[in-house]
């Protein structure tokens, strides 16, 4: 294949990239690389498409290939720095930001990222130094009993119990940019935390005659798209249960609204409304991707700390009708891991998932098309093939696993011979990916019904508006 054929393939990749169709862009960049693997820009282009798909591990590998071909190629250091920053490997990122700043001293964005990265490294070290195993709860000293809700507060009042009237008012308040009274915010988080804490690590639910259960994937602070799910599919009720499979917060700029609404529903329907933890219900991700900043901007730091405690109370998986294991990421590094291991996992003794172990794998892993296990395209966790899924389902008497954690252009995908289902419920993700959202309905027969939906308009607040040090600007580079 001639060099001009490779360039033509790259141009097709650029076209797909311009249309925010990242998977197709990657396909064409890969073909261009196969035609000519000596051109560093093909690798940096593919790295950027991988960054858009959050395949940061692949992006780092591509940027490194470009650097090997041309050690003076600034863009490659830039891409690698962005990818390492995204997976919180600030120490690795600093090295590359430093090179970018040295080679391009006038690049203000790179300079800002370099400075921000240095701050993060210092902050990480500081937080590690002051970490206390049994730190007191942020609820200590909160006197909710005597906290006054001023007469000027124009919303429905909340007593000891959650009511449908309060939720209906809350939905409308959030639509118009109004906030809840701080007392109610504290009340909701603390009540939800207690319910969640007392649930098993893997709640098990069965669908009765005349009932249904809807499984949703990542919603990532896209509040108006969450309301669209309820508009199309019906609001939660005793007979219409919902399961939200992690990543309620971060990236989208209505994360507090989503978290509070889901928690309010958990209070109202504790036995039919389920919440699993995602990899974004964790402190380090919340510091980077906007939820901490949003809590502080809309409420205060204590609200973030209470949310953090409630996130570590979230169950890690839900078993539907003994047939479908639903968890945020995916399967495990060890074939011997069973449903019983999940049941026995004491999630309360380990608040954050860390870099290895069962909890990390449940929140972070992804499927791959190749058999066996492979390194993670994200740079965190691992990937598992169809044979791994088959063995796990057969050993545990399951029809399939249901997971989320990754954008799918159609909102969902069934792979691994029908045994691995991905559902993602944030359409037009981050306002920059032309994907649909989806959810899955189950009745008492446990046959999945897939429903796709499109994004709806939202007020003009950008994704990542509250993120750490303008992370959004960097991710768009």
Coordinates of C-alpha atoms in Angstrom, one line a residue, residues 29 32-46 60-74 76-77 80:
X29 CA -6.4 5.3 12.1
X32 CA -3.6 3.8 8.3
X33 CA -1.0 2.5 10.8
X34 CA -1.1 -1.0 9.2
X35 CA -0.4 0.7 5.9
X36 CA 2.4 2.9 7.3
X37 CA 3.6 2.3 10.8
X38 CA 6.4 4.9 10.6
X39 CA 4.2 8.0 10.7
X40 CA 3.9 9.3 14.4
X41 CA 0.9 11.5 13.7
X42 CA -1.2 8.4 12.9
X43 CA -0.5 7.2 16.4
X44 CA -1.2 10.5 18.1
X45 CA -4.5 10.8 16.2
X46 CA -5.5 7.3 17.4
X60 CA -0.5 5.9 26.5
X61 CA 0.8 3.0 24.3
X62 CA 0.0 5.0 21.1
X63 CA 1.7 8.1 22.3
X64 CA 4.7 6.1 23.4
X65 CA 4.9 4.6 19.9
X66 CA 4.9 8.1 18.4
X67 CA 7.6 9.2 20.7
X68 CA 9.8 6.2 19.8
X69 CA 9.4 7.2 16.1
X70 CA 10.0 10.9 16.8
X71 CA 11.4 11.8 20.2
X72 CA 10.9 15.5 19.5
X73 CA 7.1 15.2 18.6
X74 CA 5.5 17.5 21.2
X76 CA 2.8 12.8 21.6
X77 CA 4.1 13.9 25.0
X80 CA 0.5 10.8 27.0

